Amino acid sequence: SVVGAARAGSPGLRVDTAGCALLRTPRGITAQLTFGIDHGYRSRYEIVGSRGRVTVDRAFTPPADHSPVLHVEQGAGVLERALPPCDQVSGALRAFAAAARTGTVPDQAVCLRQAELLADIAASTPAPAGPS
């Protein structure tokens, strides 16, 4: 569920260009999401738990030859593991073509839940300023 959220727009654009949301699962686990297309580039996953933290920088559409580094922090130690490069755009196109060829559809329940969550975030915040 959406605990709180904010959205912002930019003059001349009809889309949200920045925002954040605080989410909570029925079991009380929280997640904080932020985005901004007119901010300095940052794309990071960070999972924090009672025993440590896992982070991956350059997680969203990195260059095709980029090897992201997984950081696992526990106690006083940090494990760093280079992951193989992954061309995310090419992978998405291959998955789409395979689905079109075979008629396979993505997990509809997951897709619908994502759409509901986005609608809940939009409903919980005032609309950003419209285009100028």
GROMACS .gro file of C-alpha atoms in nm:
model
  132
    1SER     CA    1   0.000   0.000   0.000
    2VAL     CA    2   0.104   0.360  -0.054
    3VAL     CA    3   0.195   0.527   0.276
    4GLY     CA    4   0.292   0.855   0.111
    5ALA     CA    5   0.398   0.990  -0.226
    6ALA     CA    6   0.486   1.305  -0.417
    7ARG     CA    7   0.506   1.379  -0.790
    8ALA     CA    8   0.645   1.672  -0.986
    9GLY     CA    9   0.618   1.786  -1.346
   10SER     CA   10   0.823   2.011  -1.570
   11PRO     CA   11   0.695   2.299  -1.780
   12GLY     CA   12   0.595   2.184  -2.127
   13LEU     CA   13   0.580   1.814  -2.038
   14ARG     CA   14   0.269   1.610  -1.970
   15VAL     CA   15   0.437   1.340  -1.763
   16ASP     CA   16   0.567   1.315  -1.410
   17THR     CA   17   0.936   1.404  -1.423
   18ALA     CA   18   1.020   1.340  -1.059
   19GLY     CA   19   0.867   1.180  -0.757
   20CYS     CA   20   0.892   0.946  -0.464
   21ALA     CA   21   0.676   0.692  -0.286
   22LEU     CA   22   0.685   0.515   0.048
   23LEU     CA   23   0.523   0.173   0.027
   24ARG     CA   24   0.438  -0.090   0.290
   25THR     CA   25   0.352  -0.458   0.255
   26PRO     CA   26   0.082  -0.621   0.469
   27ARG     CA   27   0.366  -0.765   0.683
   28GLY     CA   28   0.503  -0.416   0.753
   29ILE     CA   29   0.805  -0.420   0.520
   30THR     CA   30   0.864  -0.077   0.369
   31ALA     CA   31   1.014   0.033   0.039
   32GLN     CA   32   1.117   0.381  -0.069
   33LEU     CA   33   1.122   0.463  -0.440
   34THR     CA   34   1.251   0.782  -0.600
   35PHE     CA   35   1.285   0.893  -0.960
   36GLY     CA   36   1.369   1.201  -1.158
   37ILE     CA   37   1.443   1.235  -1.527
   38ASP     CA   38   1.586   1.585  -1.488
   39HIS     CA   39   1.820   1.503  -1.199
   40GLY     CA   40   2.183   1.398  -1.204
   41TYR     CA   41   2.200   1.036  -1.322
   42ARG     CA   42   2.171   0.775  -1.051
   43SER     CA   43   2.028   0.429  -1.080
   44ARG     CA   44   2.065   0.212  -0.778
   45TYR     CA   45   1.906  -0.077  -0.601
   46GLU     CA   46   1.956  -0.084  -0.227
   47ILE     CA   47   1.806  -0.342   0.005
   48VAL     CA   48   1.861  -0.283   0.376
   49GLY     CA   49   1.782  -0.543   0.638
   50SER     CA   50   1.853  -0.611   1.002
   51ARG     CA   51   2.177  -0.798   0.918
   52GLY     CA   52   2.320  -0.591   0.636
   53ARG     CA   53   2.275  -0.414   0.305
   54VAL     CA   54   2.294  -0.508  -0.064
   55THR     CA   55   2.350  -0.241  -0.331
   56VAL     CA   56   2.398  -0.234  -0.707
   57ASP     CA   57   2.486   0.094  -0.879
   58ARG     CA   58   2.410   0.162  -1.248
   59ALA     CA   59   2.121  -0.086  -1.222
   60PHE     CA   60   1.892   0.060  -1.489
   61THR     CA   61   1.991   0.052  -1.857
   62PRO     CA   62   2.367   0.073  -1.809
   63PRO     CA   63   2.586   0.070  -2.119
   64ALA     CA   64   2.573  -0.277  -2.281
   65ASP     CA   65   2.934  -0.355  -2.184
   66HIS     CA   66   2.910  -0.227  -1.823
   67SER     CA   67   2.984  -0.483  -1.549
   68PRO     CA   68   2.780  -0.378  -1.245
   69VAL     CA   69   2.925  -0.447  -0.900
   70LEU     CA   70   2.714  -0.607  -0.628
   71HIS     CA   71   2.808  -0.480  -0.279
   72VAL     CA   72   2.707  -0.694   0.020
   73GLU     CA   73   2.770  -0.534   0.359
   74GLN     CA   74   2.742  -0.744   0.676
   75GLY     CA   75   2.883  -0.631   1.006
   76ALA     CA   76   3.227  -0.484   0.943
   77GLY     CA   77   3.284  -0.664   0.611
   78VAL     CA   78   3.198  -0.577   0.253
   79LEU     CA   79   3.189  -0.831  -0.028
   80GLU     CA   80   3.211  -0.692  -0.380
   81ARG     CA   81   3.123  -0.910  -0.677
   82ALA     CA   82   3.141  -0.799  -1.040
   83LEU     CA   83   2.840  -0.918  -1.237
   84PRO     CA   84   2.855  -0.995  -1.609
   85PRO     CA   85   2.752  -0.719  -1.850
   86CYS     CA   86   2.389  -0.729  -1.960
   87ASP     CA   87   2.250  -0.536  -2.254
   88GLN     CA   88   1.909  -0.466  -2.098
   89VAL     CA   89   1.760  -0.302  -2.408
   90SER     CA   90   1.862  -0.592  -2.633
   91GLY     CA   91   1.734  -0.840  -2.372
   92ALA     CA   92   1.397  -0.665  -2.353
   93LEU     CA   93   1.367  -0.669  -2.733
   94ARG     CA   94   1.459  -1.040  -2.749
   95ALA     CA   95   1.200  -1.120  -2.479
   96PHE     CA   96   0.933  -0.921  -2.663
   97ALA     CA   97   1.011  -1.093  -2.996
   98ALA     CA   98   1.005  -1.437  -2.831
   99ALA     CA   99   0.670  -1.360  -2.666
  100ALA     CA  100   0.527  -1.238  -2.998
  101ARG     CA  101   0.652  -1.551  -3.180
  102THR     CA  102   0.525  -1.799  -2.921
  103GLY     CA  103   0.216  -1.613  -2.802
  104THR     CA  104   0.340  -1.624  -2.442
  105VAL     CA  105   0.219  -1.344  -2.219
  106PRO     CA  106   0.395  -1.204  -1.913
  107ASP     CA  107   0.265  -1.282  -1.567
  108GLN     CA  108  -0.057  -1.084  -1.588
  109ALA     CA  109  -0.104  -1.072  -1.210
  110VAL     CA  110   0.234  -0.900  -1.169
  111CYS     CA  111   0.161  -0.655  -1.453
  112LEU     CA  112  -0.182  -0.572  -1.308
  113ARG     CA  113  -0.040  -0.522  -0.957
  114GLN     CA  114   0.224  -0.283  -1.094
  115ALA     CA  115  -0.046  -0.084  -1.275
  116GLU     CA  116  -0.260  -0.074  -0.959
  117LEU     CA  117   0.036   0.048  -0.756
  118LEU     CA  118   0.106   0.329  -1.004
  119ALA     CA  119  -0.263   0.425  -0.996
  120ASP     CA  120  -0.256   0.424  -0.614
  121ILE     CA  121   0.049   0.653  -0.613
  122ALA     CA  122  -0.120   0.890  -0.858
  123ALA     CA  123  -0.442   0.888  -0.655
  124SER     CA  124  -0.258   0.965  -0.330
  125THR     CA  125  -0.087   1.278  -0.461
  126PRO     CA  126  -0.206   1.600  -0.621
  127ALA     CA  127  -0.144   1.621  -0.993
  128PRO     CA  128   0.184   1.795  -1.077
  129ALA     CA  129   0.169   2.137  -1.240
  130GLY     CA  130   0.054   2.112  -1.599
  131PRO     CA  131   0.250   2.217  -1.905
  132SER     CA  132   0.324   2.586  -1.955
   0.00000   0.00000   0.00000
